[in-house]
Amino acid sequence: MHNKNISILFDVQELYYLPQYLPVYHEFLRRNKGNATFVFHHGKFDKIMEDIIELENLNHIWVQNKFQANEYYQNKKADWIFFGNTFPFLDQIHQVSKSIQLGHGVGPKSSYYTKSDTPTTVRFVEGEYRRNRLRNMYPDNNFVNVGFCKLDPILNGDITGFDLKNLNLDSEKKTIVYAPTFYPSSIERFPKNFPEDFEEFNIMIKPHYFSLSKEKYKKQRELLEHWSQYNNVYLAKVSDYSLVPFMATADLLISDASSAIIEFAALDKPVIWCNFLKLRWTYRGIFSYRFKKRMDKDYNEYSKIAVRSDSYETLKNNVKEQMLNPKSLSKNRLHYANKLAGSLDGRASKRIIDYLLEKK
């Protein structure tokens, strides 16, 4: 119906923007004769990014920093530029191009909402609930509800998950994915022999990439490496940048303050929420207001979408109980997943491209 050619750019400041961008990019290629270019910012994961570029055959360029990216955008004058977070030069960008904010997660951190302090031409959001909250906070900004495009490949069956044998896991066993975030995290609250307590299951551990890469999370890394030596465990590498294939593979998810809880619940599979977190002393006691400030009020809805575990002992019972009755919370899960991630029909990327073509 649209035969206009448009040009789009994807600003890739962080590796973890890609699972959100790629479904949109593939939809764009299916529908448009225009061109799309990924703008990669140099960092410590260049090698991994290069592998992904090759695997996905991405049209791309590299920049040193945001200044250089801005210079490129000024020359390129694309119709649309996607950003995964705030960008300091939007006023200049808007002289030549339209801008889009497409956040990478639907988690409970309050930064989800404050990212809109600097308005892009449009921000694509997941569902009516989030759109209404953002509209109340930023009445002059443009928010369009499209759903959560990162899940499109699973909902459409384009991604089927891992071959467990290739990861040296047992294809006869059910599989747990443990996907903790870096802070506030549950990693340090798990015992050293954690995999023994779940030996009847495969355990895939998919930490946030800060846990694998930042100096200050070295203690977490030591535990993760220790667990990875158990034969029922696969520890994700930094190159396993996307949670999507893990979610497609697993029967159950264990997580803490992560967007993964909502994403996995949206697939109608059981989620166990660890509410026992290692908080820095600056977040405890009289400083607990800092924790509340970092976490949005959506955090409280987690207990409705997942089975809340206030200790490791409770967690063990909850996992076994949910593996036996995976559908017991189905209705609740889908209600809150719809609220926090929007429509789960696998067409979010399609709605994004429709919008870009209509607004040319």
Short mmCIF file of C-alpha atoms in Angstrom, two decimals:
data_model
loop_
_atom_site.label_atom_id
_atom_site.label_comp_id
_atom_site.label_asym_id
_atom_site.label_seq_id
_atom_site.Cartn_x
_atom_site.Cartn_y
_atom_site.Cartn_z
CA MET A 1 0.00 0.00 0.00
CA HIS A 2 2.93 2.32 0.74
CA ASN A 3 5.48 2.53 -1.98
CA LYS A 4 7.41 5.44 -0.51
CA ASN A 5 11.06 4.77 0.16
CA ILE A 6 12.31 5.94 3.50
CA SER A 7 15.75 5.88 5.06
CA ILE A 8 16.25 4.94 8.69
CA LEU A 9 19.21 4.79 11.06
CA PHE A 10 19.59 2.78 14.26
CA ASP A 11 21.81 4.36 16.93
CA VAL A 12 23.51 1.45 18.74
CA GLN A 13 25.20 2.86 21.83
CA GLU A 14 24.81 -0.44 23.67
CA LEU A 15 24.82 -4.05 22.55
CA TYR A 16 21.55 -4.73 24.37
CA TYR A 17 19.57 -2.35 22.10
CA LEU A 18 19.83 -4.89 19.29
CA PRO A 19 17.13 -7.39 20.36
CA GLN A 20 14.69 -4.48 20.22
CA TYR A 21 15.95 -3.04 16.93
CA LEU A 22 16.35 -6.22 14.88
CA PRO A 23 12.67 -7.25 14.59
CA VAL A 24 11.88 -3.71 13.38
CA TYR A 25 14.76 -3.83 10.92
CA HIS A 26 13.58 -7.19 9.50
CA GLU A 27 10.05 -5.87 9.12
CA PHE A 28 11.45 -2.76 7.38
CA LEU A 29 13.38 -4.91 4.90
CA ARG A 30 10.26 -6.93 4.12
CA ARG A 31 8.22 -3.84 3.41
CA ASN A 32 10.39 -1.08 2.04
CA LYS A 33 12.86 -0.43 -0.73
CA GLY A 34 14.55 2.28 1.31
CA ASN A 35 17.76 1.83 3.25
CA ALA A 36 18.62 1.15 6.88
CA THR A 37 22.00 1.64 8.53
CA PHE A 38 23.17 0.70 12.02
CA VAL A 39 25.45 3.21 13.72
CA PHE A 40 27.67 1.32 16.19
CA HIS A 41 29.49 3.20 18.96
CA HIS A 42 32.95 1.78 19.71
CA GLY A 43 33.23 0.14 23.12
CA LYS A 44 34.54 -2.96 24.80
CA PHE A 45 32.27 -5.32 22.84
CA ASP A 46 33.29 -4.39 19.32
CA LYS A 47 34.30 -7.97 18.53
CA ILE A 48 30.87 -9.32 19.49
CA MET A 49 29.14 -6.56 17.59
CA GLU A 50 31.22 -7.42 14.52
CA ASP A 51 30.06 -11.05 14.74
CA ILE A 52 26.43 -9.94 14.95
CA ILE A 53 26.92 -7.55 12.01
CA GLU A 54 28.24 -10.45 9.96
CA LEU A 55 25.55 -12.88 11.11
CA GLU A 56 22.72 -10.42 10.40
CA ASN A 57 24.45 -8.92 7.36
CA LEU A 58 23.90 -5.38 8.66
CA ASN A 59 24.57 -2.24 6.70
CA HIS A 60 26.58 -0.26 9.28
CA ILE A 61 29.17 2.32 10.22
CA TRP A 62 31.26 2.82 13.36
CA VAL A 63 31.59 6.01 15.41
CA GLN A 64 33.87 6.87 18.34
CA ASN A 65 31.27 8.73 20.41
CA LYS A 66 28.02 10.71 20.40
CA PHE A 67 29.70 13.79 18.86
CA GLN A 68 30.83 11.77 15.89
CA ALA A 69 27.43 10.10 15.66
CA ASN A 70 25.76 13.50 15.58
CA GLU A 71 28.09 14.67 12.82
CA TYR A 72 27.16 11.62 10.78
CA TYR A 73 23.44 12.23 11.36
CA GLN A 74 23.78 15.85 10.26
CA ASN A 75 25.31 14.76 6.96
CA LYS A 76 23.08 11.79 6.39
CA LYS A 77 19.72 13.54 6.86
CA ALA A 78 17.81 10.27 7.19
CA ASP A 79 14.01 10.32 7.48
CA TRP A 80 14.07 8.64 10.90
CA ILE A 81 16.68 7.83 13.56
CA PHE A 82 16.04 5.24 16.29
CA PHE A 83 17.53 5.83 19.74
CA GLY A 84 17.49 3.34 22.61
CA ASN A 85 18.00 6.02 25.22
CA THR A 86 18.44 9.78 25.56
CA PHE A 87 20.71 11.58 23.08
CA PRO A 88 22.28 14.97 23.85
CA PHE A 89 21.96 16.59 20.39
CA LEU A 90 18.28 16.12 19.60
CA ASP A 91 17.74 19.81 18.83
CA GLN A 92 20.31 19.60 16.05
CA ILE A 93 18.99 16.21 14.88
CA HIS A 94 15.52 17.70 14.51
CA GLN A 95 16.81 20.23 11.98
CA VAL A 96 17.48 17.37 9.55
CA SER A 97 15.65 14.20 10.69
CA LYS A 98 12.85 12.88 12.84
CA SER A 99 13.79 10.93 15.95
CA ILE A 100 12.34 7.86 17.65
CA GLN A 101 12.83 6.50 21.12
CA LEU A 102 12.48 2.73 21.39
CA GLY A 103 13.42 1.61 24.91
CA HIS A 104 15.10 -1.76 25.32
CA GLY A 105 13.12 -3.08 28.27
CA VAL A 106 9.79 -2.91 30.06
CA GLY A 107 11.33 -3.23 33.49
CA PRO A 108 10.50 -1.64 36.82
CA LYS A 109 13.25 0.99 36.94
CA SER A 110 11.98 4.54 37.10
CA SER A 111 14.44 5.50 34.33
CA TYR A 112 11.91 3.87 31.97
CA TYR A 113 9.77 6.97 32.44
CA THR A 114 12.41 9.67 32.91
CA LYS A 115 14.08 8.79 29.57
CA SER A 116 11.43 11.06 28.06
CA ASP A 117 12.82 14.19 29.73
CA THR A 118 14.28 15.04 26.33
CA PRO A 119 11.51 14.48 23.78
CA THR A 120 12.06 12.65 20.52
CA THR A 121 9.64 13.17 17.60
CA VAL A 122 7.87 10.00 18.73
CA ARG A 123 8.36 7.44 21.46
CA PHE A 124 6.98 3.96 20.83
CA VAL A 125 5.56 2.46 24.00
CA GLU A 126 4.16 -0.84 25.21
CA GLY A 127 0.47 -0.62 25.97
CA GLU A 128 -2.15 1.89 27.04
CA TYR A 129 -1.18 1.91 30.69
CA ARG A 130 2.38 3.08 30.05
CA ARG A 131 1.27 5.47 27.33
CA ASN A 132 -1.19 7.14 29.70
CA ARG A 133 1.37 7.44 32.47
CA LEU A 134 3.89 9.00 30.09
CA ARG A 135 1.28 11.37 28.67
CA ASN A 136 0.46 12.58 32.16
CA MET A 137 4.13 13.19 32.88
CA TYR A 138 4.93 14.78 29.50
CA PRO A 139 1.70 16.17 28.04
CA ASP A 140 3.48 17.81 25.06
CA ASN A 141 5.30 14.69 23.89
CA ASN A 142 4.18 12.19 21.29
CA PHE A 143 3.68 8.62 22.58
CA VAL A 144 2.40 5.86 20.34
CA ASN A 145 1.31 2.49 21.70
CA VAL A 146 2.68 -0.31 19.50
CA GLY A 147 3.41 -3.20 21.89
CA PHE A 148 6.80 -4.75 22.65
CA CYS A 149 8.64 -5.62 19.44
CA LYS A 150 11.42 -7.62 21.11
CA LEU A 151 8.96 -10.52 21.61
CA ASP A 152 7.70 -10.54 18.01
CA PRO A 153 10.16 -13.25 16.84
CA ILE A 154 9.01 -15.66 19.58
CA LEU A 155 5.32 -14.88 19.21
CA ASN A 156 5.61 -15.42 15.45
CA GLY A 157 7.65 -18.60 15.79
CA ASP A 158 10.67 -17.10 13.96
CA ILE A 159 12.89 -18.07 16.89
CA THR A 160 12.60 -21.51 18.43
CA GLY A 161 15.38 -21.44 21.03
CA PHE A 162 18.55 -23.44 21.61
CA ASP A 163 19.41 -27.03 20.89
CA LEU A 164 20.11 -28.13 24.48
CA LYS A 165 22.53 -30.88 23.39
CA ASN A 166 24.78 -28.25 21.81
CA LEU A 167 25.05 -26.56 25.20
CA ASN A 168 25.89 -29.91 26.87
CA LEU A 169 22.53 -29.95 28.63
CA ASP A 170 20.05 -32.80 28.92
CA SER A 171 17.18 -32.55 26.44
CA GLU A 172 15.06 -34.87 28.63
CA LYS A 173 15.05 -32.36 31.51
CA LYS A 174 12.95 -29.26 31.98
CA THR A 175 14.91 -26.01 31.74
CA ILE A 176 15.14 -23.05 34.10
CA VAL A 177 16.53 -19.70 33.01
CA TYR A 178 18.00 -17.62 35.81
CA ALA A 179 18.19 -14.03 34.52
CA PRO A 180 19.32 -11.72 37.32
CA THR A 181 19.97 -8.04 36.76
CA PHE A 182 23.22 -6.36 37.91
CA TYR A 183 21.76 -4.09 40.58
CA PRO A 184 19.85 -4.56 42.76
CA SER A 185 20.60 -8.26 42.23
CA SER A 186 19.87 -11.62 43.83
CA ILE A 187 23.13 -13.24 42.62
CA GLU A 188 25.04 -12.73 45.86
CA ARG A 189 22.10 -14.15 47.82
CA PHE A 190 22.28 -17.54 46.10
CA PRO A 191 24.41 -20.27 47.76
CA LYS A 192 27.60 -21.57 46.18
CA ASN A 193 26.03 -24.97 45.54
CA PHE A 194 22.85 -23.51 43.99
CA PRO A 195 22.89 -25.86 40.94
CA GLU A 196 22.84 -28.93 43.23
CA ASP A 197 19.48 -27.87 44.65
CA PHE A 198 18.03 -28.00 41.14
CA GLU A 199 19.86 -30.98 39.73
CA GLU A 200 16.71 -32.43 38.15
CA PHE A 201 16.61 -29.37 35.83
CA ASN A 202 18.85 -27.73 33.25
CA ILE A 203 19.86 -24.25 34.41
CA MET A 204 20.69 -21.56 31.89
CA ILE A 205 22.13 -18.48 33.57
CA LYS A 206 21.70 -15.28 31.62
CA PRO A 207 23.08 -12.37 33.66
CA HIS A 208 22.89 -8.72 32.64
CA TYR A 209 25.96 -7.96 30.61
CA PHE A 210 27.22 -5.46 33.23
CA SER A 211 27.62 -8.45 35.59
CA LEU A 212 29.88 -10.08 33.01
CA SER A 213 31.82 -6.99 32.06
CA LYS A 214 32.08 -4.31 34.75
CA GLU A 215 34.92 -4.33 37.24
CA LYS A 216 32.67 -3.51 40.19
CA TYR A 217 30.63 -6.70 39.71
CA LYS A 218 33.66 -8.97 40.02
CA LYS A 219 32.16 -10.80 43.03
CA GLN A 220 29.10 -11.68 40.96
CA ARG A 221 31.36 -12.96 38.19
CA GLU A 222 33.23 -15.26 40.58
CA LEU A 223 29.96 -16.90 41.66
CA LEU A 224 28.70 -17.17 38.08
CA GLU A 225 31.95 -18.83 36.95
CA HIS A 226 31.75 -21.23 39.90
CA TRP A 227 28.19 -22.26 39.02
CA SER A 228 29.08 -22.72 35.38
CA GLN A 229 31.28 -25.68 36.32
CA TYR A 230 28.25 -27.79 37.25
CA ASN A 231 27.19 -30.10 34.44
CA ASN A 232 23.52 -29.03 34.53
CA VAL A 233 24.46 -25.37 33.99
CA TYR A 234 25.04 -23.26 30.89
CA LEU A 235 26.35 -19.76 31.62
CA ALA A 236 25.60 -17.29 28.84
CA LYS A 237 28.55 -15.58 27.25
CA VAL A 238 28.60 -11.87 26.49
CA SER A 239 28.03 -12.88 22.86
CA ASP A 240 24.66 -14.37 23.91
CA TYR A 241 23.48 -10.78 23.89
CA SER A 242 19.76 -11.50 23.56
CA LEU A 243 17.45 -13.02 26.15
CA VAL A 244 15.02 -13.97 23.38
CA PRO A 245 16.37 -17.47 22.52
CA PHE A 246 16.69 -18.23 26.26
CA MET A 247 13.04 -17.32 26.79
CA ALA A 248 12.03 -19.44 23.81
CA THR A 249 13.89 -22.44 25.30
CA ALA A 250 13.01 -22.28 29.00
CA ASP A 251 10.09 -23.77 30.90
CA LEU A 252 10.43 -21.40 33.86
CA LEU A 253 12.22 -18.14 34.66
CA ILE A 254 13.84 -16.98 37.90
CA SER A 255 14.63 -13.26 38.02
CA ASP A 256 14.74 -10.22 40.31
CA ALA A 257 14.38 -6.58 39.35
CA SER A 258 14.54 -7.26 35.66
CA SER A 259 12.41 -6.54 32.63
CA ALA A 260 12.72 -10.28 31.92
CA ILE A 261 9.89 -10.98 34.40
CA ILE A 262 7.34 -9.15 32.29
CA GLU A 263 8.76 -10.44 29.00
CA PHE A 264 8.63 -14.08 30.10
CA ALA A 265 5.18 -13.77 31.68
CA ALA A 266 3.98 -12.43 28.33
CA LEU A 267 4.83 -15.86 26.87
CA ASP A 268 2.55 -17.38 29.53
CA LYS A 269 5.26 -19.38 31.26
CA PRO A 270 5.84 -19.44 35.04
CA VAL A 271 8.07 -16.80 36.63
CA ILE A 272 9.62 -16.84 40.09
CA TRP A 273 10.48 -13.39 41.41
CA CYS A 274 13.38 -13.15 43.88
CA ASN A 275 12.51 -10.47 46.35
CA PHE A 276 15.67 -11.07 48.36
CA LEU A 277 18.20 -8.68 46.92
CA LYS A 278 21.69 -7.65 47.82
CA LEU A 279 21.41 -3.91 48.43
CA ARG A 280 24.40 -1.63 48.95
CA TRP A 281 24.38 -0.13 52.43
CA THR A 282 23.59 3.22 50.80
CA TYR A 283 20.22 1.71 49.77
CA ARG A 284 19.31 0.15 53.14
CA GLY A 285 17.76 1.36 56.40
CA ILE A 286 17.48 5.14 56.46
CA PHE A 287 18.61 5.21 52.83
CA SER A 288 15.89 2.88 51.55
CA TYR A 289 14.23 5.87 49.82
CA ARG A 290 17.03 5.55 47.25
CA PHE A 291 15.94 2.06 46.40
CA LYS A 292 12.35 3.25 46.06
CA LYS A 293 13.49 6.08 43.84
CA ARG A 294 15.43 3.73 41.58
CA MET A 295 12.53 1.30 41.33
CA ASP A 296 9.26 2.45 39.85
CA LYS A 297 5.89 1.72 41.46
CA ASP A 298 5.35 -0.91 38.73
CA TYR A 299 7.78 -3.00 40.82
CA ASN A 300 4.91 -3.82 43.20
CA GLU A 301 2.94 -5.46 40.41
CA TYR A 302 5.61 -8.12 40.08
CA SER A 303 4.02 -10.15 42.84
CA LYS A 304 0.92 -10.40 40.64
CA ILE A 305 2.75 -11.58 37.54
CA ALA A 306 5.23 -13.88 39.28
CA VAL A 307 5.48 -16.07 42.36
CA ARG A 308 7.20 -13.97 44.96
CA SER A 309 10.04 -15.57 46.91
CA ASP A 310 11.33 -13.69 49.95
CA SER A 311 14.13 -16.16 50.62
CA TYR A 312 16.16 -18.78 48.81
CA GLU A 313 14.36 -21.58 50.70
CA THR A 314 10.96 -20.33 49.51
CA LEU A 315 12.37 -20.07 46.01
CA LYS A 316 13.24 -23.79 45.97
CA ASN A 317 9.66 -24.77 46.87
CA ASN A 318 8.13 -22.28 44.45
CA VAL A 319 10.17 -23.56 41.50
CA LYS A 320 9.09 -27.15 42.10
CA GLU A 321 5.47 -26.18 42.63
CA GLN A 322 5.33 -24.07 39.46
CA MET A 323 7.04 -26.75 37.35
CA LEU A 324 4.23 -29.11 38.41
CA ASN A 325 1.46 -26.53 37.80
CA PRO A 326 2.79 -24.24 35.06
CA LYS A 327 -0.63 -22.85 34.14
CA SER A 328 -1.87 -22.08 37.65
CA LEU A 329 -1.25 -18.33 37.30
CA SER A 330 -1.94 -18.06 33.59
CA LYS A 331 -4.86 -15.65 33.82
CA ASN A 332 -3.06 -13.23 36.13
CA ARG A 333 0.15 -13.39 34.16
CA LEU A 334 -1.48 -12.46 30.88
CA HIS A 335 -3.51 -9.68 32.45
CA TYR A 336 -0.44 -7.94 33.90
CA ALA A 337 1.80 -8.76 30.94
CA ASN A 338 -0.77 -7.04 28.74
CA LYS A 339 -0.80 -4.07 31.08
CA LEU A 340 3.00 -3.71 31.19
CA ALA A 341 4.03 -4.94 27.71
CA GLY A 342 0.97 -4.11 25.61
CA SER A 343 -0.60 -6.22 22.90
CA LEU A 344 0.99 -9.67 22.51
CA ASP A 345 -0.02 -10.42 18.92
CA GLY A 346 3.51 -10.44 17.46
CA ARG A 347 2.78 -7.38 15.28
CA ALA A 348 4.52 -4.60 17.20
CA SER A 349 7.28 -4.22 14.58
CA LYS A 350 4.65 -4.06 11.88
CA ARG A 351 2.86 -1.21 13.69
CA ILE A 352 6.14 0.69 14.00
CA ILE A 353 6.89 0.46 10.27
CA ASP A 354 3.27 1.37 9.42
CA TYR A 355 3.67 4.52 11.48
CA LEU A 356 6.99 5.50 9.85
CA LEU A 357 5.61 5.02 6.36
CA GLU A 358 2.41 6.91 7.09
CA LYS A 359 4.17 9.86 8.66
CA LYS A 360 6.74 10.32 5.95
#
